[in-house]
Amino acid sequence: MLEGIRVIDFSQYLPGPHTTLRFSDLGAEVIKVESPLGDPARGSLDENGAGYVFLAQNRNKKSIVLNLKNPKDQEIALNLIAEADIVLESFRPGVMNRLGIGYENAVKVKKDIIYCSLTGYGQTGIMSHLGGHDLNYMSLSGMLSQFKDGNGRPVQPSKTIADVVGGISASESTLAELVK
C-alpha cells in the first residue's frame, strides 16, 4: 500500500518507532536516523543480548547514524529529507529547529514534505518543555487509576498502552495527510 513512500524517522524508543513501524509494515521505505549512541531501546536486552523493544519496533527499516549536532551530518539529514515524503521526529519542541532540520528548513528542501512532530505534551503550553513517558500520560489521563489488583490496590501496567496508542494516532494522522 505504501510502496514508493519514503519516511525519515528521527525518533527513538517507542511511540515514534511504533508509528514508523506501521508505515514499514505497509510497504514504505523507512530510514531510521540514530545518534552515535544509538536508540536507547537497544539497551532493553533479552537473554541473547538483543534489544527486544528495538527489534520489535524497528524491523524492516534501514538505519543511518548521524550526529545531528555536526553541521555535515545536518546537511546529510536535509538531503535525506529532500528525497522523502514523510518526516517523523519525537524530540522536545524546538530541538529540531536548533539542529537546523526543523519544519521551516525541511520545507525549503522539500516543499510538500509531511512533517510529524510527536511530542508528549504538544508544541506549546506550560508542559510542552517536559519529557513524557507512558506512565505520565496514563496518569494524567486518568487511565492509570483503572489498573488495580484483586484487592483494589493500584498496579503499574506491564504494557505501554499510551505509547502504542500515541504511535497509532500519529500514523493515522500522517497517513490521512498523505492521501489528502
PDB file of C-alpha atoms in Angstrom:
ATOM      1  CA  MET A   1       0.000   0.000   0.000  1.00  0.00           C
ATOM      2  CA  LEU A   2       2.835   2.462   0.793  1.00  0.00           C
ATOM      3  CA  GLU A   3       5.346   1.153  -1.714  1.00  0.00           C
ATOM      4  CA  GLY A   4       7.288   4.110  -3.121  1.00  0.00           C
ATOM      5  CA  ILE A   5       6.810   6.225   0.026  1.00  0.00           C
ATOM      6  CA  ARG A   6       9.997   7.199   1.882  1.00  0.00           C
ATOM      7  CA  VAL A   7       9.936   8.071   5.583  1.00  0.00           C
ATOM      8  CA  ILE A   8      12.796   9.609   7.560  1.00  0.00           C
ATOM      9  CA  ASP A   9      12.469   8.613  11.208  1.00  0.00           C
ATOM     10  CA  PHE A  10      14.160  10.870  13.797  1.00  0.00           C
ATOM     11  CA  SER A  11      12.503   9.131  16.746  1.00  0.00           C
ATOM     12  CA  GLN A  12      13.580   6.721  19.415  1.00  0.00           C
ATOM     13  CA  TYR A  13      12.371   4.237  21.988  1.00  0.00           C
ATOM     14  CA  LEU A  14       8.659   3.531  21.425  1.00  0.00           C
ATOM     15  CA  PRO A  15       5.925   5.943  20.214  1.00  0.00           C
ATOM     16  CA  GLY A  16       7.801   7.262  17.160  1.00  0.00           C
ATOM     17  CA  PRO A  17       9.319   3.931  16.155  1.00  0.00           C
ATOM     18  CA  HIS A  18       5.885   2.326  16.532  1.00  0.00           C
ATOM     19  CA  THR A  19       4.471   4.976  14.197  1.00  0.00           C
ATOM     20  CA  THR A  20       7.076   4.312  11.516  1.00  0.00           C
ATOM     21  CA  LEU A  21       6.841   0.547  12.044  1.00  0.00           C
ATOM     22  CA  ARG A  22       3.242   0.816  10.890  1.00  0.00           C
ATOM     23  CA  PHE A  23       4.493   2.595   7.756  1.00  0.00           C
ATOM     24  CA  SER A  24       7.152  -0.037   7.056  1.00  0.00           C
ATOM     25  CA  ASP A  25       4.631  -2.832   7.629  1.00  0.00           C
ATOM     26  CA  LEU A  26       2.525  -1.216   4.894  1.00  0.00           C
ATOM     27  CA  GLY A  27       5.487  -1.172   2.480  1.00  0.00           C
ATOM     28  CA  ALA A  28       7.059   2.256   2.988  1.00  0.00           C
ATOM     29  CA  GLU A  29      10.822   2.624   2.978  1.00  0.00           C
ATOM     30  CA  VAL A  30      11.735   3.856   6.454  1.00  0.00           C
ATOM     31  CA  ILE A  31      15.182   5.261   7.166  1.00  0.00           C
ATOM     32  CA  LYS A  32      15.813   5.470  10.899  1.00  0.00           C
ATOM     33  CA  VAL A  33      18.306   8.150  11.937  1.00  0.00           C
ATOM     34  CA  GLU A  34      20.178   7.278  15.129  1.00  0.00           C
ATOM     35  CA  SER A  35      22.728   9.204  17.134  1.00  0.00           C
ATOM     36  CA  PRO A  36      26.196   7.704  17.556  1.00  0.00           C
ATOM     37  CA  LEU A  37      24.923   6.335  20.898  1.00  0.00           C
ATOM     38  CA  GLY A  38      22.016   4.596  19.178  1.00  0.00           C
ATOM     39  CA  ASP A  39      18.363   4.386  20.098  1.00  0.00           C
ATOM     40  CA  PRO A  40      18.038   3.837  23.883  1.00  0.00           C
ATOM     41  CA  ALA A  41      15.679   0.939  23.112  1.00  0.00           C
ATOM     42  CA  ARG A  42      18.733  -1.024  22.003  1.00  0.00           C
ATOM     43  CA  GLY A  43      19.564  -1.292  25.715  1.00  0.00           C
ATOM     44  CA  SER A  44      16.439  -3.276  26.612  1.00  0.00           C
ATOM     45  CA  LEU A  45      18.224  -6.581  26.274  1.00  0.00           C
ATOM     46  CA  ASP A  46      16.731 -10.040  26.029  1.00  0.00           C
ATOM     47  CA  GLU A  47      18.533 -13.221  27.055  1.00  0.00           C
ATOM     48  CA  ASN A  48      20.527 -13.198  23.794  1.00  0.00           C
ATOM     49  CA  GLY A  49      21.758  -9.629  24.252  1.00  0.00           C
ATOM     50  CA  ALA A  50      19.424  -8.159  21.639  1.00  0.00           C
ATOM     51  CA  GLY A  51      17.331  -5.057  22.325  1.00  0.00           C
ATOM     52  CA  TYR A  52      13.886  -6.657  22.154  1.00  0.00           C
ATOM     53  CA  VAL A  53      11.986  -3.350  22.164  1.00  0.00           C
ATOM     54  CA  PHE A  54      14.285  -2.020  19.460  1.00  0.00           C
ATOM     55  CA  LEU A  55      13.970  -5.164  17.331  1.00  0.00           C
ATOM     56  CA  ALA A  56      10.192  -5.289  17.682  1.00  0.00           C
ATOM     57  CA  GLN A  57       9.673  -1.642  16.696  1.00  0.00           C
ATOM     58  CA  ASN A  58      12.327  -1.268  14.005  1.00  0.00           C
ATOM     59  CA  ARG A  59      12.005  -4.328  11.814  1.00  0.00           C
ATOM     60  CA  ASN A  60      12.122  -3.742   8.052  1.00  0.00           C
ATOM     61  CA  LYS A  61      13.770  -0.329   8.492  1.00  0.00           C
ATOM     62  CA  LYS A  62      17.042   0.960   7.162  1.00  0.00           C
ATOM     63  CA  SER A  63      19.328   2.759   9.580  1.00  0.00           C
ATOM     64  CA  ILE A  64      21.886   5.535   9.427  1.00  0.00           C
ATOM     65  CA  VAL A  65      23.999   7.014  12.209  1.00  0.00           C
ATOM     66  CA  LEU A  66      24.217  10.809  12.226  1.00  0.00           C
ATOM     67  CA  ASN A  67      25.490  13.206  14.842  1.00  0.00           C
ATOM     68  CA  LEU A  68      22.833  15.876  14.360  1.00  0.00           C
ATOM     69  CA  LYS A  69      24.967  18.407  16.253  1.00  0.00           C
ATOM     70  CA  ASN A  70      27.521  18.194  13.447  1.00  0.00           C
ATOM     71  CA  PRO A  71      26.841  20.587  10.511  1.00  0.00           C
ATOM     72  CA  LYS A  72      27.937  17.986   7.923  1.00  0.00           C
ATOM     73  CA  ASP A  73      25.532  15.432   9.367  1.00  0.00           C
ATOM     74  CA  GLN A  74      22.771  18.060   9.469  1.00  0.00           C
ATOM     75  CA  GLU A  75      23.364  18.538   5.733  1.00  0.00           C
ATOM     76  CA  ILE A  76      23.071  14.771   5.209  1.00  0.00           C
ATOM     77  CA  ALA A  77      19.797  14.822   7.154  1.00  0.00           C
ATOM     78  CA  LEU A  78      18.439  17.627   4.952  1.00  0.00           C
ATOM     79  CA  ASN A  79      19.459  15.657   1.857  1.00  0.00           C
ATOM     80  CA  LEU A  80      17.518  12.672   3.183  1.00  0.00           C
ATOM     81  CA  ILE A  81      14.503  14.908   3.829  1.00  0.00           C
ATOM     82  CA  ALA A  82      14.729  16.294   0.282  1.00  0.00           C
ATOM     83  CA  GLU A  83      14.140  12.776  -1.061  1.00  0.00           C
ATOM     84  CA  ALA A  84      11.405  11.825   1.428  1.00  0.00           C
ATOM     85  CA  ASP A  85       7.642  12.026   1.624  1.00  0.00           C
ATOM     86  CA  ILE A  86       7.323  11.979   5.416  1.00  0.00           C
ATOM     87  CA  VAL A  87       9.499  13.090   8.331  1.00  0.00           C
ATOM     88  CA  LEU A  88       8.721  11.954  11.842  1.00  0.00           C
ATOM     89  CA  GLU A  89      10.540  13.324  14.879  1.00  0.00           C
ATOM     90  CA  SER A  90       9.965  12.913  18.586  1.00  0.00           C
ATOM     91  CA  PHE A  91      12.249  15.436  20.236  1.00  0.00           C
ATOM     92  CA  ARG A  92      11.056  18.097  22.633  1.00  0.00           C
ATOM     93  CA  PRO A  93       9.705  21.228  20.915  1.00  0.00           C
ATOM     94  CA  GLY A  94      12.458  23.369  19.403  1.00  0.00           C
ATOM     95  CA  VAL A  95      15.186  20.704  19.270  1.00  0.00           C
ATOM     96  CA  MET A  96      14.873  20.030  15.530  1.00  0.00           C
ATOM     97  CA  ASN A  97      14.917  23.794  14.862  1.00  0.00           C
ATOM     98  CA  ARG A  98      18.113  24.189  16.916  1.00  0.00           C
ATOM     99  CA  LEU A  99      19.640  21.356  14.886  1.00  0.00           C
ATOM    100  CA  GLY A 100      18.754  23.124  11.629  1.00  0.00           C
ATOM    101  CA  ILE A 101      16.382  20.407  10.436  1.00  0.00           C
ATOM    102  CA  GLY A 102      13.045  21.648  11.769  1.00  0.00           C
ATOM    103  CA  TYR A 103       9.931  22.120   9.669  1.00  0.00           C
ATOM    104  CA  GLU A 104      10.953  25.506   8.213  1.00  0.00           C
ATOM    105  CA  ASN A 105      14.226  24.096   6.870  1.00  0.00           C
ATOM    106  CA  ALA A 106      12.591  20.850   5.792  1.00  0.00           C
ATOM    107  CA  VAL A 107      10.070  22.639   3.544  1.00  0.00           C
ATOM    108  CA  LYS A 108      12.917  24.598   1.980  1.00  0.00           C
ATOM    109  CA  VAL A 109      14.397  21.352   0.673  1.00  0.00           C
ATOM    110  CA  LYS A 110      11.087  19.542   0.069  1.00  0.00           C
ATOM    111  CA  LYS A 111       8.088  21.818  -0.410  1.00  0.00           C
ATOM    112  CA  ASP A 112       5.440  19.117   0.059  1.00  0.00           C
ATOM    113  CA  ILE A 113       7.047  17.228   2.952  1.00  0.00           C
ATOM    114  CA  ILE A 114       4.682  15.803   5.571  1.00  0.00           C
ATOM    115  CA  TYR A 115       6.325  16.609   8.899  1.00  0.00           C
ATOM    116  CA  CYS A 116       5.024  14.919  12.046  1.00  0.00           C
ATOM    117  CA  SER A 117       6.337  16.111  15.415  1.00  0.00           C
ATOM    118  CA  LEU A 118       5.358  13.576  18.048  1.00  0.00           C
ATOM    119  CA  THR A 119       5.709  15.185  21.478  1.00  0.00           C
ATOM    120  CA  GLY A 120       4.494  14.280  24.921  1.00  0.00           C
ATOM    121  CA  TYR A 121       2.629  17.480  25.674  1.00  0.00           C
ATOM    122  CA  GLY A 122       2.366  19.385  22.393  1.00  0.00           C
ATOM    123  CA  GLN A 123       4.373  22.189  20.832  1.00  0.00           C
ATOM    124  CA  THR A 124       3.166  24.972  23.132  1.00  0.00           C
ATOM    125  CA  GLY A 125       1.779  25.347  26.619  1.00  0.00           C
ATOM    126  CA  ILE A 126       3.037  25.063  30.154  1.00  0.00           C
ATOM    127  CA  MET A 127       4.042  21.386  29.869  1.00  0.00           C
ATOM    128  CA  SER A 128       5.436  21.387  26.322  1.00  0.00           C
ATOM    129  CA  HIS A 129       9.050  21.536  27.510  1.00  0.00           C
ATOM    130  CA  LEU A 130       8.689  18.387  29.612  1.00  0.00           C
ATOM    131  CA  GLY A 131       9.787  14.953  28.521  1.00  0.00           C
ATOM    132  CA  GLY A 132       6.994  12.469  28.689  1.00  0.00           C
ATOM    133  CA  HIS A 133       6.662   8.780  29.349  1.00  0.00           C
ATOM    134  CA  ASP A 134       3.844   6.294  29.055  1.00  0.00           C
ATOM    135  CA  LEU A 135       3.151   6.217  32.792  1.00  0.00           C
ATOM    136  CA  ASN A 136       2.869  10.034  32.887  1.00  0.00           C
ATOM    137  CA  TYR A 137       0.315  10.074  30.069  1.00  0.00           C
ATOM    138  CA  MET A 138      -1.725   7.283  31.646  1.00  0.00           C
ATOM    139  CA  SER A 139      -1.702   9.080  34.991  1.00  0.00           C
ATOM    140  CA  LEU A 140      -2.725  12.470  33.605  1.00  0.00           C
ATOM    141  CA  SER A 141      -5.498  10.945  31.502  1.00  0.00           C
ATOM    142  CA  GLY A 142      -6.934   9.040  34.466  1.00  0.00           C
ATOM    143  CA  MET A 143      -6.383   5.712  32.748  1.00  0.00           C
ATOM    144  CA  LEU A 144      -3.832   4.625  35.362  1.00  0.00           C
ATOM    145  CA  SER A 145      -6.497   4.687  38.077  1.00  0.00           C
ATOM    146  CA  GLN A 146      -8.256   1.834  36.276  1.00  0.00           C
ATOM    147  CA  PHE A 147      -5.381  -0.618  36.866  1.00  0.00           C
ATOM    148  CA  LYS A 148      -5.883  -2.367  40.222  1.00  0.00           C
ATOM    149  CA  ASP A 149      -5.181  -5.759  41.701  1.00  0.00           C
ATOM    150  CA  GLY A 150      -7.853  -8.039  43.199  1.00  0.00           C
ATOM    151  CA  ASN A 151      -7.817  -6.026  46.426  1.00  0.00           C
ATOM    152  CA  GLY A 152      -8.300  -2.678  44.691  1.00  0.00           C
ATOM    153  CA  ARG A 153      -4.678  -1.568  45.124  1.00  0.00           C
ATOM    154  CA  PRO A 154      -3.124   0.305  42.211  1.00  0.00           C
ATOM    155  CA  VAL A 155      -0.734  -1.612  39.970  1.00  0.00           C
ATOM    156  CA  GLN A 156       1.681  -0.438  37.332  1.00  0.00           C
ATOM    157  CA  PRO A 157       0.667  -1.755  33.904  1.00  0.00           C
ATOM    158  CA  SER A 158       3.193  -4.014  32.220  1.00  0.00           C
ATOM    159  CA  LYS A 159       2.265  -2.728  28.768  1.00  0.00           C
ATOM    160  CA  THR A 160       2.989   0.763  27.456  1.00  0.00           C
ATOM    161  CA  ILE A 161      -0.526   1.421  26.246  1.00  0.00           C
ATOM    162  CA  ALA A 162      -0.263   5.208  25.870  1.00  0.00           C
ATOM    163  CA  ASP A 163       2.964   4.953  23.849  1.00  0.00           C
ATOM    164  CA  VAL A 164       1.434   2.452  21.439  1.00  0.00           C
ATOM    165  CA  VAL A 165      -1.836   4.398  21.112  1.00  0.00           C
ATOM    166  CA  GLY A 166       0.221   7.568  20.515  1.00  0.00           C
ATOM    167  CA  GLY A 167       2.056   5.785  17.704  1.00  0.00           C
ATOM    168  CA  ILE A 168      -1.190   4.551  16.185  1.00  0.00           C
ATOM    169  CA  SER A 169      -2.711   8.042  16.349  1.00  0.00           C
ATOM    170  CA  ALA A 170       0.380   9.614  14.783  1.00  0.00           C
ATOM    171  CA  SER A 171       0.452   7.086  11.944  1.00  0.00           C
ATOM    172  CA  GLU A 172      -3.253   7.528  11.276  1.00  0.00           C
ATOM    173  CA  SER A 173      -2.976  11.329  11.163  1.00  0.00           C
ATOM    174  CA  THR A 174       0.119  11.236   8.978  1.00  0.00           C
ATOM    175  CA  LEU A 175      -1.438   8.774   6.554  1.00  0.00           C
ATOM    176  CA  ALA A 176      -4.534  10.969   6.336  1.00  0.00           C
ATOM    177  CA  GLU A 177      -2.303  13.851   5.278  1.00  0.00           C
ATOM    178  CA  LEU A 178      -0.597  11.625   2.726  1.00  0.00           C
ATOM    179  CA  VAL A 179      -3.866  10.857   0.923  1.00  0.00           C
ATOM    180  CA  LYS A 180      -5.272  14.399   1.275  1.00  0.00           C
TER     181      LYS A 180
END
